[in-house]
Coordinates of C-alpha atoms and ligand atoms in Angstrom, one line a residue:
M1 CA 33.0 11.7 20.6
T2 CA 29.7 12.9 21.9
D3 CA 27.3 14.3 19.5
K4 CA 26.3 17.5 21.4
K5 CA 23.0 17.9 19.6
N6 CA 21.8 14.4 20.6
D7 CA 23.4 14.4 24.1
P8 CA 20.7 14.9 26.7
T9 CA 23.4 16.0 29.3
E10 CA 24.0 19.1 27.0
A11 CA 20.6 20.4 28.3
S12 CA 20.7 24.1 29.3
T13 CA 18.1 26.7 29.9
E14 CA 18.8 29.2 27.2
S15 CA 16.1 31.8 26.7
T16 CA 14.0 31.5 23.5
S17 CA 10.8 33.3 22.5
K18 CA 7.9 31.0 21.9
L19 CA 4.5 31.7 20.3
W20 CA 3.0 30.3 23.4
G21 CA 5.5 31.8 25.9
G22 CA 3.2 34.2 27.7
R23 CA 2.6 32.2 30.8
F24 CA 6.1 30.9 31.2
S25 CA 8.7 32.5 33.4
E26 CA 11.5 30.1 32.5
A27 CA 12.8 29.2 29.0
T28 CA 12.3 25.7 27.7
D29 CA 15.1 23.3 28.5
K30 CA 17.3 22.8 25.4
F31 CA 16.9 19.1 25.6
V32 CA 13.1 19.4 26.0
Q33 CA 13.0 21.7 23.1
R34 CA 14.7 19.1 20.9
F35 CA 12.8 16.3 22.4
T36 CA 9.4 17.8 21.9
A37 CA 10.0 19.4 18.5
S38 CA 8.6 17.8 15.3
V39 CA 9.6 20.3 12.6
Q40 CA 12.4 17.9 11.6
F41 CA 9.8 15.6 10.1
D42 CA 6.5 17.5 10.0
K43 CA 7.8 20.1 7.7
R44 CA 6.9 17.6 5.0
L45 CA 3.3 18.8 5.6
Y46 CA 4.0 22.4 4.7
Q47 CA 1.8 22.5 1.5
Y48 CA -1.2 21.2 3.5
D49 CA -0.5 23.5 6.4
I50 CA -0.5 26.5 4.0
D51 CA -3.6 25.3 2.2
G52 CA -5.4 24.9 5.5
S53 CA -4.3 28.3 6.7
I54 CA -5.5 30.0 3.5
A55 CA -8.9 28.3 3.8
H56 CA -9.1 29.3 7.5
A57 CA -8.2 32.9 6.6
K58 CA -10.8 33.1 3.8
M59 CA -13.4 31.8 6.1
L60 CA -12.5 34.4 8.8
G61 CA -13.0 37.0 6.1
K62 CA -16.3 35.6 5.0
V63 CA -17.7 35.7 8.6
Q64 CA -16.1 39.2 9.0
V65 CA -13.7 38.3 11.8
L66 CA -11.0 39.6 9.5
T67 CA -11.2 42.3 6.9
E68 CA -10.9 41.6 3.2
D69 CA -7.6 43.5 3.2
E70 CA -6.2 41.4 6.1
V71 CA -7.2 38.2 4.4
E72 CA -5.4 39.3 1.2
Q73 CA -2.3 40.1 3.1
I74 CA -2.3 36.8 4.9
I75 CA -2.8 34.8 1.7
A76 CA -0.1 36.7 -0.2
G77 CA 2.3 36.2 2.8
L78 CA 1.5 32.4 2.9
E79 CA 2.0 32.0 -0.8
A80 CA 5.3 33.8 -0.6
I81 CA 6.3 31.4 2.2
R82 CA 5.2 28.5 0.1
L83 CA 7.6 29.6 -2.6
D84 CA 10.4 30.1 -0.2
I85 CA 10.0 26.6 1.1
Q86 CA 9.7 25.2 -2.4
E87 CA 12.9 26.9 -3.5
D88 CA 14.7 25.9 -0.3
R89 CA 15.3 29.3 1.1
F90 CA 13.1 28.9 4.2
A91 CA 15.0 28.7 7.5
W92 CA 13.3 26.0 9.6
S93 CA 13.8 26.5 13.3
I94 CA 13.7 23.8 15.9
E95 CA 12.9 26.6 18.5
L96 CA 9.6 27.1 16.7
E97 CA 8.8 23.4 17.4
D98 CA 6.7 22.4 14.4
V99 CA 5.7 23.2 10.9
H100 CA 2.7 25.2 12.1
M101 CA 4.6 27.6 14.3
N102 CA 7.5 27.9 11.8
I103 CA 5.1 29.1 9.1
E104 CA 3.0 31.3 11.4
A105 CA 6.1 33.0 12.8
A106 CA 7.4 33.5 9.2
L107 CA 4.1 35.0 8.2
T108 CA 4.2 37.6 11.0
A109 CA 7.9 38.4 10.2
R110 CA 6.9 38.9 6.6
I111 CA 3.6 40.9 6.9
G112 CA 3.7 42.2 10.4
A113 CA 1.0 42.3 13.0
V114 CA -1.8 41.0 10.7
G115 CA 0.0 37.7 10.6
K116 CA -0.8 37.3 14.3
K117 CA -4.5 37.3 13.5
L118 CA -4.4 34.1 11.4
H119 CA -4.6 31.8 14.4
T120 CA -8.0 33.4 15.5
G121 CA -10.5 30.7 16.2
R122 CA -8.1 27.9 15.5
S123 CA -5.7 25.6 17.4
R124 CA -2.7 23.6 16.3
N125 CA -4.9 20.6 17.3
D126 CA -7.4 21.1 14.6
Q127 CA -4.7 22.5 12.3
V128 CA -2.5 19.4 12.5
A129 CA -5.6 17.1 12.1
T130 CA -6.5 19.0 9.0
D131 CA -2.9 18.9 7.6
I132 CA -2.6 15.1 8.1
R133 CA -6.0 14.4 6.5
L134 CA -5.2 16.5 3.5
F135 CA -1.8 14.8 3.3
V136 CA -3.3 11.3 3.7
R137 CA -6.0 12.0 1.0
H138 CA -3.3 13.2 -1.4
E139 CA -1.1 10.1 -0.8
I140 CA -4.1 7.8 -1.0
D141 CA -4.7 9.2 -4.5
Q142 CA -1.0 8.6 -5.4
I143 CA -1.2 5.1 -4.1
A144 CA -4.4 4.4 -5.9
G145 CA -2.7 5.5 -9.2
L146 CA 0.2 3.1 -8.6
L147 CA -2.1 0.3 -7.6
T148 CA -4.1 0.7 -10.8
R149 CA -1.0 0.7 -12.9
L150 CA 0.1 -2.5 -11.3
Q151 CA -3.3 -4.1 -11.8
Q152 CA -3.2 -3.0 -15.5
A153 CA 0.2 -4.7 -15.9
L154 CA -1.1 -7.9 -14.2
I155 CA -4.2 -8.0 -16.4
A156 CA -2.2 -7.4 -19.6
L157 CA 0.2 -10.2 -18.6
A158 CA -2.8 -12.5 -17.9
S159 CA -4.2 -12.0 -21.3
R160 CA -0.8 -12.4 -22.9
E161 CA -0.2 -15.7 -21.0
A162 CA -3.7 -17.1 -20.9
D163 CA -2.6 -20.2 -22.8
T164 CA 0.7 -20.7 -20.9
I165 CA 0.4 -23.8 -18.7
M166 CA 2.1 -24.1 -15.4
P167 CA 1.7 -26.4 -12.4
G168 CA -0.8 -25.1 -9.9
F169 CA 0.3 -25.9 -6.4
T170 CA -1.2 -26.8 -3.1
H171 CA 1.2 -27.4 -0.2
L172 CA 3.8 -26.3 -2.9
Q173 CA 3.3 -29.8 -4.4
T174 CA 2.2 -30.0 -8.0
A175 CA -1.6 -30.2 -7.9
Q176 CA -3.3 -29.5 -11.2
P177 CA -2.4 -27.6 -14.4
V178 CA -3.4 -24.0 -14.5
S179 CA -3.0 -21.1 -16.8
F180 CA -0.2 -18.7 -15.9
G181 CA -2.7 -15.9 -16.8
H182 CA -5.1 -17.4 -14.2
H183 CA -2.4 -17.1 -11.6
M184 CA -1.8 -13.5 -12.5
L185 CA -5.5 -12.8 -12.1
A186 CA -5.4 -14.4 -8.7
W187 CA -2.9 -11.7 -7.7
N188 CA -5.1 -9.1 -9.3
E189 CA -8.0 -10.2 -7.1
M190 CA -5.9 -9.5 -4.0
L191 CA -5.1 -6.0 -5.3
E192 CA -8.7 -5.4 -6.2
R193 CA -9.7 -5.9 -2.6
D194 CA -6.8 -3.7 -1.5
Y195 CA -8.1 -1.0 -3.7
G196 CA -11.5 -1.3 -2.1
R197 CA -10.0 -1.0 1.3
L198 CA -8.0 2.1 0.2
M199 CA -11.1 3.8 -1.1
D200 CA -13.0 3.0 2.0
C201 CA -10.3 4.6 4.1
R202 CA -10.3 7.6 1.8
K203 CA -14.0 8.2 2.6
R204 CA -13.3 8.6 6.3
A205 CA -10.1 10.5 5.9
N206 CA -11.8 13.0 3.6
Q207 CA -13.7 15.0 6.3
S208 CA -12.7 18.4 7.7
P209 CA -11.8 18.7 11.4
L210 CA -11.0 22.4 10.9
G211 CA -13.0 24.5 13.4
A212 CA -12.8 22.0 16.2
A213 CA -10.1 24.3 17.5
A214 CA -8.4 23.0 20.7
L215 CA -11.1 20.5 21.5
A216 CA -14.4 22.3 22.2
G217 CA -14.9 24.5 19.2
T218 CA -14.6 28.2 19.2
T219 CA -16.5 31.4 20.2
Y220 CA -16.2 32.9 16.7
P221 CA -19.1 32.6 14.2
I222 CA -17.0 30.2 12.0
D223 CA -18.4 28.5 8.9
R224 CA -17.1 24.9 8.9
D225 CA -18.9 23.9 5.7
Y226 CA -17.1 26.7 3.9
T227 CA -13.6 25.6 5.0
A228 CA -14.5 22.0 4.3
E229 CA -15.6 23.0 0.8
L230 CA -12.5 25.2 0.1
L231 CA -10.3 22.2 1.1
G232 CA -12.2 19.8 -1.1
F233 CA -13.4 17.7 1.9
A234 CA -16.6 15.9 1.5
K235 CA -18.0 17.4 4.7
P236 CA -16.9 18.6 8.2
T237 CA -16.5 16.1 11.0
V238 CA -19.3 16.4 13.5
N239 CA -17.8 16.3 17.0
S240 CA -15.0 18.7 18.1
L241 CA -13.5 16.3 20.7
D242 CA -13.3 13.4 18.2
S243 CA -12.1 15.7 15.5
V244 CA -8.8 16.7 17.2
S245 CA -8.1 13.2 18.6
D246 CA -9.1 10.9 15.8
R247 CA -6.3 9.1 13.9
D248 CA -8.4 6.2 12.8
F249 CA -7.8 7.1 9.2
A250 CA -4.1 6.8 9.7
I251 CA -4.5 3.4 11.2
E252 CA -6.8 2.3 8.4
L253 CA -4.3 3.4 5.9
A254 CA -1.6 1.5 7.8
A255 CA -3.9 -1.6 7.9
F256 CA -4.4 -1.3 4.2
G257 CA -0.7 -1.0 3.7
S258 CA 0.0 -4.0 5.9
L259 CA -2.4 -6.2 3.9
L260 CA -1.2 -4.8 0.6
M261 CA 2.4 -5.5 1.6
T262 CA 1.4 -9.0 2.7
H263 CA 0.2 -9.6 -0.8
L264 CA 3.2 -8.1 -2.5
S265 CA 5.3 -10.3 -0.2
R266 CA 3.5 -13.4 -1.3
F267 CA 4.0 -12.4 -4.9
S268 CA 7.6 -11.9 -4.2
E269 CA 8.0 -15.3 -2.6
E270 CA 6.6 -16.8 -5.8
L271 CA 8.9 -14.7 -8.0
V272 CA 11.9 -15.8 -5.9
L273 CA 10.9 -19.4 -6.3
W274 CA 10.1 -19.1 -10.0
T275 CA 13.4 -17.5 -10.8
S276 CA 15.4 -20.1 -8.9
A277 CA 17.4 -22.8 -10.8
Q278 CA 15.1 -25.4 -9.2
F279 CA 12.0 -24.0 -10.9
E280 CA 13.2 -21.8 -13.7
F281 CA 9.6 -20.8 -14.7
I282 CA 10.3 -17.1 -15.4
D283 CA 13.0 -14.7 -16.2
L284 CA 13.3 -11.3 -14.5
P285 CA 15.2 -8.8 -16.6
D286 CA 18.7 -8.0 -15.4
R287 CA 17.8 -4.5 -14.4
F288 CA 15.7 -5.8 -11.6
C289 CA 18.4 -8.1 -10.3
T290 CA 21.8 -7.8 -8.7
G291 CA 24.9 -10.0 -8.6
S292 CA 27.0 -11.4 -5.9
S293 CA 30.4 -10.0 -5.0
I294 CA 31.9 -13.5 -4.5
M295 CA 29.8 -15.9 -6.7
P296 CA 30.2 -14.8 -10.4
Q297 CA 27.3 -16.9 -11.6
K298 CA 24.6 -15.3 -9.4
K299 CA 21.7 -13.2 -10.5
N300 CA 19.7 -12.5 -7.4
P301 CA 16.0 -11.4 -7.4
D302 CA 16.8 -8.6 -4.9
V303 CA 13.9 -6.4 -5.7
P304 CA 11.2 -9.0 -4.8
E305 CA 13.3 -10.1 -1.8
L306 CA 13.5 -6.6 -0.5
I307 CA 9.8 -6.1 -1.0
R308 CA 9.1 -9.3 0.9
G309 CA 11.4 -7.9 3.7
K310 CA 9.7 -4.5 3.8
V311 CA 6.4 -5.9 5.0
G312 CA 8.1 -6.1 8.4
R313 CA 8.5 -2.4 8.7
V314 CA 5.0 -1.6 7.5
N315 CA 3.5 -4.1 9.9
G316 CA 5.6 -2.4 12.6
H317 CA 4.1 1.0 11.7
L318 CA 0.6 -0.4 12.0
V319 CA 1.4 -1.7 15.4
S320 CA 3.1 1.6 16.3
L321 CA 0.0 3.6 15.4
L322 CA -2.4 1.2 17.1
T323 CA -0.3 1.3 20.3
L324 CA 0.0 5.1 20.0
M325 CA -3.7 5.5 20.3
K326 CA -4.7 2.7 22.6
S327 CA -4.5 4.6 25.9
Q328 CA -5.2 8.2 24.9
P329 CA -8.0 9.9 26.8
L330 CA -9.9 12.5 24.8
A331 CA -9.0 14.9 23.3
Y332 CA -5.7 15.9 21.8
N333 CA -2.5 14.6 23.5
K334 CA 1.1 15.3 22.5
D335 CA 1.4 11.5 21.9
N336 CA -0.3 12.2 18.6
Q337 CA 2.9 13.9 17.3
E338 CA 4.3 10.3 17.1
D339 CA 1.8 9.5 14.3
K340 CA 3.8 11.1 11.6
E341 CA 7.0 9.2 11.1
P342 CA 5.3 5.8 10.9
L343 CA 2.7 7.2 8.6
F344 CA 5.3 8.9 6.3
D345 CA 7.5 5.8 6.2
L346 CA 4.7 3.4 5.5
I347 CA 3.4 5.6 2.7
D348 CA 6.9 5.9 1.1
T349 CA 7.5 2.2 1.4
V350 CA 4.1 1.2 -0.1
K351 CA 4.6 3.6 -3.0
D352 CA 8.1 2.4 -3.7
C353 CA 7.0 -1.3 -3.7
L354 CA 4.0 -0.6 -5.9
F355 CA 6.2 1.3 -8.3
A356 CA 8.7 -1.5 -8.4
Y357 CA 6.0 -4.1 -9.1
A358 CA 4.3 -2.0 -11.8
E359 CA 7.7 -1.7 -13.6
M360 CA 8.7 -5.3 -13.1
M361 CA 5.6 -7.2 -14.1
P362 CA 5.4 -6.3 -17.8
A363 CA 9.0 -7.3 -18.2
I364 CA 8.5 -10.9 -16.9
Q365 CA 9.3 -13.6 -19.5
C366 CA 7.7 -17.0 -19.1
K367 CA 9.9 -20.0 -19.7
K368 CA 7.0 -22.0 -21.1
D369 CA 8.9 -25.2 -21.8
N370 CA 10.1 -25.5 -18.3
M371 CA 6.7 -24.8 -16.8
R372 CA 5.2 -27.4 -19.1
A373 CA 7.8 -30.0 -18.2
A374 CA 7.2 -29.3 -14.5
T375 CA 3.5 -29.7 -14.9
R376 CA 3.9 -33.1 -16.6
R377 CA 6.4 -34.3 -14.0
G378 CA 3.9 -33.9 -11.2
F379 CA 1.0 -36.1 -12.4
A380 CA -1.0 -32.9 -12.5
T381 CA -3.8 -34.6 -14.6
A382 CA -4.5 -37.3 -12.0
T383 CA -7.8 -35.6 -11.0
D384 CA -8.8 -35.4 -14.6
L385 CA -8.4 -39.2 -14.9
A386 CA -10.5 -39.6 -11.7
D387 CA -13.2 -37.3 -13.2
Y388 CA -13.1 -39.3 -16.4
L389 CA -13.9 -42.5 -14.5
V390 CA -16.7 -40.8 -12.6
K391 CA -18.2 -39.7 -15.8
K392 CA -18.1 -43.3 -17.0
G393 CA -20.1 -44.4 -13.9
L394 CA -17.6 -45.1 -11.1
P395 CA -18.2 -43.4 -7.7
F396 CA -15.6 -40.7 -7.0
R397 CA -14.0 -42.4 -4.0
D398 CA -13.5 -45.6 -6.1
A399 CA -12.1 -43.5 -9.0
H400 CA -9.7 -41.8 -6.5
E401 CA -8.4 -45.2 -5.5
V402 CA -8.0 -46.5 -9.1
V403 CA -6.0 -43.4 -10.1
G404 CA -3.9 -43.6 -7.0
K405 CA -2.8 -47.1 -8.0
A406 CA -2.2 -46.0 -11.6
V407 CA 0.0 -43.1 -10.3
A408 CA 2.0 -45.5 -8.1
F409 CA 2.5 -47.7 -11.1
A410 CA 3.6 -44.8 -13.2
I411 CA 6.1 -43.6 -10.6
E412 CA 7.5 -47.2 -10.4
S413 CA 7.9 -47.4 -14.2
G414 CA 9.3 -43.8 -14.4
K415 CA 6.5 -42.6 -16.7
E416 CA 3.9 -39.9 -16.9
L417 CA 0.2 -40.9 -16.7
S418 CA -0.2 -39.9 -20.4
E419 CA 2.8 -42.1 -21.3
L420 CA 1.2 -45.3 -20.0
E421 CA -0.1 -47.8 -22.6
L422 CA -3.9 -48.1 -22.9
S423 CA -3.5 -51.8 -21.8
E424 CA -1.5 -50.7 -18.8
L425 CA -4.2 -48.2 -17.8
Q426 CA -6.9 -50.8 -18.3
T427 CA -5.3 -53.1 -15.7
F428 CA -6.6 -50.5 -13.1
S429 CA -10.1 -50.2 -14.6
D430 CA -11.7 -51.9 -17.6
I431 CA -13.9 -48.9 -18.3
I432 CA -10.9 -47.0 -19.5
T433 CA -10.9 -46.6 -23.3
S434 CA -8.7 -44.8 -25.9
D435 CA -10.5 -41.5 -25.4
V436 CA -8.7 -41.3 -22.0
F437 CA -5.7 -39.7 -23.5
E438 CA -7.6 -36.6 -24.3
V439 CA -8.2 -35.9 -20.6
L440 CA -4.6 -36.7 -19.8
T441 CA -3.2 -33.8 -21.9
L442 CA -2.5 -30.6 -20.1
E443 CA -4.5 -28.5 -22.6
G444 CA -7.5 -30.9 -22.1
S445 CA -7.2 -30.5 -18.4
L446 CA -7.3 -26.7 -18.6
Q447 CA -10.0 -26.7 -21.2
A448 CA -12.2 -28.9 -19.0
R449 CA -12.4 -26.2 -16.3
N450 CA -14.5 -24.0 -18.4
H451 CA -16.7 -22.1 -15.9
L452 CA -16.7 -18.8 -14.1
G453 CA -13.5 -18.6 -12.0
G454 CA -12.0 -21.6 -13.8
T455 CA -8.6 -21.9 -15.5
A456 CA -9.7 -22.6 -19.1
P457 CA -7.9 -20.1 -21.3
Q458 CA -11.1 -18.6 -22.6
Q459 CA -12.3 -18.1 -19.0
V460 CA -9.0 -16.4 -18.2
R461 CA -9.3 -14.1 -21.2
A462 CA -12.9 -13.2 -20.3
A463 CA -11.9 -12.6 -16.6
A464 CA -9.1 -10.4 -17.8
E465 CA -11.6 -8.4 -19.9
R466 CA -13.9 -8.0 -16.9
A467 CA -11.1 -7.0 -14.6
Q468 CA -9.9 -4.4 -17.2
A469 CA -13.5 -3.1 -17.4
E470 CA -13.5 -2.7 -13.6
L471 CA -10.4 -0.6 -13.8
Q472 CA -12.0 1.6 -16.4
K473 CA -14.7 2.6 -13.9
R474 CA -12.2 4.2 -11.5
Ligands
LIG1 N1 3.3 19.1 16.5 C1 2.0 18.8 17.0 C2 1.6 17.4 16.5 O1 2.2 16.9 15.6 C3 1.0 19.8 16.6 C4 -0.1 20.0 17.6 C5 0.4 20.4 18.9 N2 -0.6 20.9 19.8 C6 -0.4 21.1 21.1 N3 -1.4 21.5 21.8 N4 0.8 20.9 21.6 O2 0.6 16.8 17.0

């Protein structure tokens, strides 16, 4: 069966009336109509399109290009259309190509000839640039809220688990004991940087391109400061050519999204490891997991796995947007219509993943005994023993050698370092005395790293407080 709508051979030349149809003597090819239309996806921008149009109309009133009465009619018409769309009684038409022309045509149908005056001194080029910037700014604020919620959850978890000891890894080999809270705060640092990048992107997105018109500006005495102010933009953009062609803010948001997703993917990798039978460090509640249709014993960490997988599509969108822009001459080109679907999907994906994490993190239960046992198994306090010898006068390289031999002996005798007899330890160095056992405990090891950025529980608690105070400033 051929799907007629999607079959290019179904192209015909039916006549349609276009808002730009004046200079055309032949109707648009049906296939071309479908191929060039964007309303299927850009209708998502309707709120911003209407807000932008209202600001534009008010400005035209202010500079007396439109009368007060005309402005009022236009605003009332646009608000009625907004309601129609919200309540799902608006008939979107692919023949009207995009969200802008659908709304403009509906306005004229509703209020008559005055509707045709709305587009005075404006082009779809500055209109769409305005819409996307308003949309992106709104979504940035949503994302920022979710990011903050997740950070709050991580910081709370860090305080709760400041004394919980787990093996810290390098090369995924047990390295030194760390506080689980310290690990959570490491995640928080990544997100703190993401937040900074997001806010940085917001600054550049939050400028008004309205008034750039098609590319060169307009012959009407427009007031760009006024429309910028009405739309809550920090200021107008300063070059009309750049205004209609710039999509840097979309790329910056995608780059933010890529790096954020990279972080969430790394967290996910750890959650997947930690919930496995081989680690058993944490428990994810059942509501975040799913089962297997064949293996009755399985409880799979699907949510973290899916988030780890979704970084692929977000990276794809970043590359799409970069590639979309790379060869475009100034100013606006139809290519730009391709910016929307990647942008929409990356925003939806990022928001879903942040939401999932914000819900999941407070529900994590630490299996403290397992973490502790794993830390002990891995000779995690070997560095502490070396530091102990150094403090007693041995050069570090010699201490390293001594401890290496002691570890080899412990492996051979199937014991932990802390389980060796004092006499056994003394065969490796006679400066070892009974106080050595203090540094071989896991608590002692954490406690000893008591400085800014270290893993001592009181440092973790202080760091959590500082991180919380940072969030309060937002
Ligand atoms: N749908 C178009 C887009 O998304 C709107 C701008 C079209 N402008 C034009 N001159 N064809 O970019």
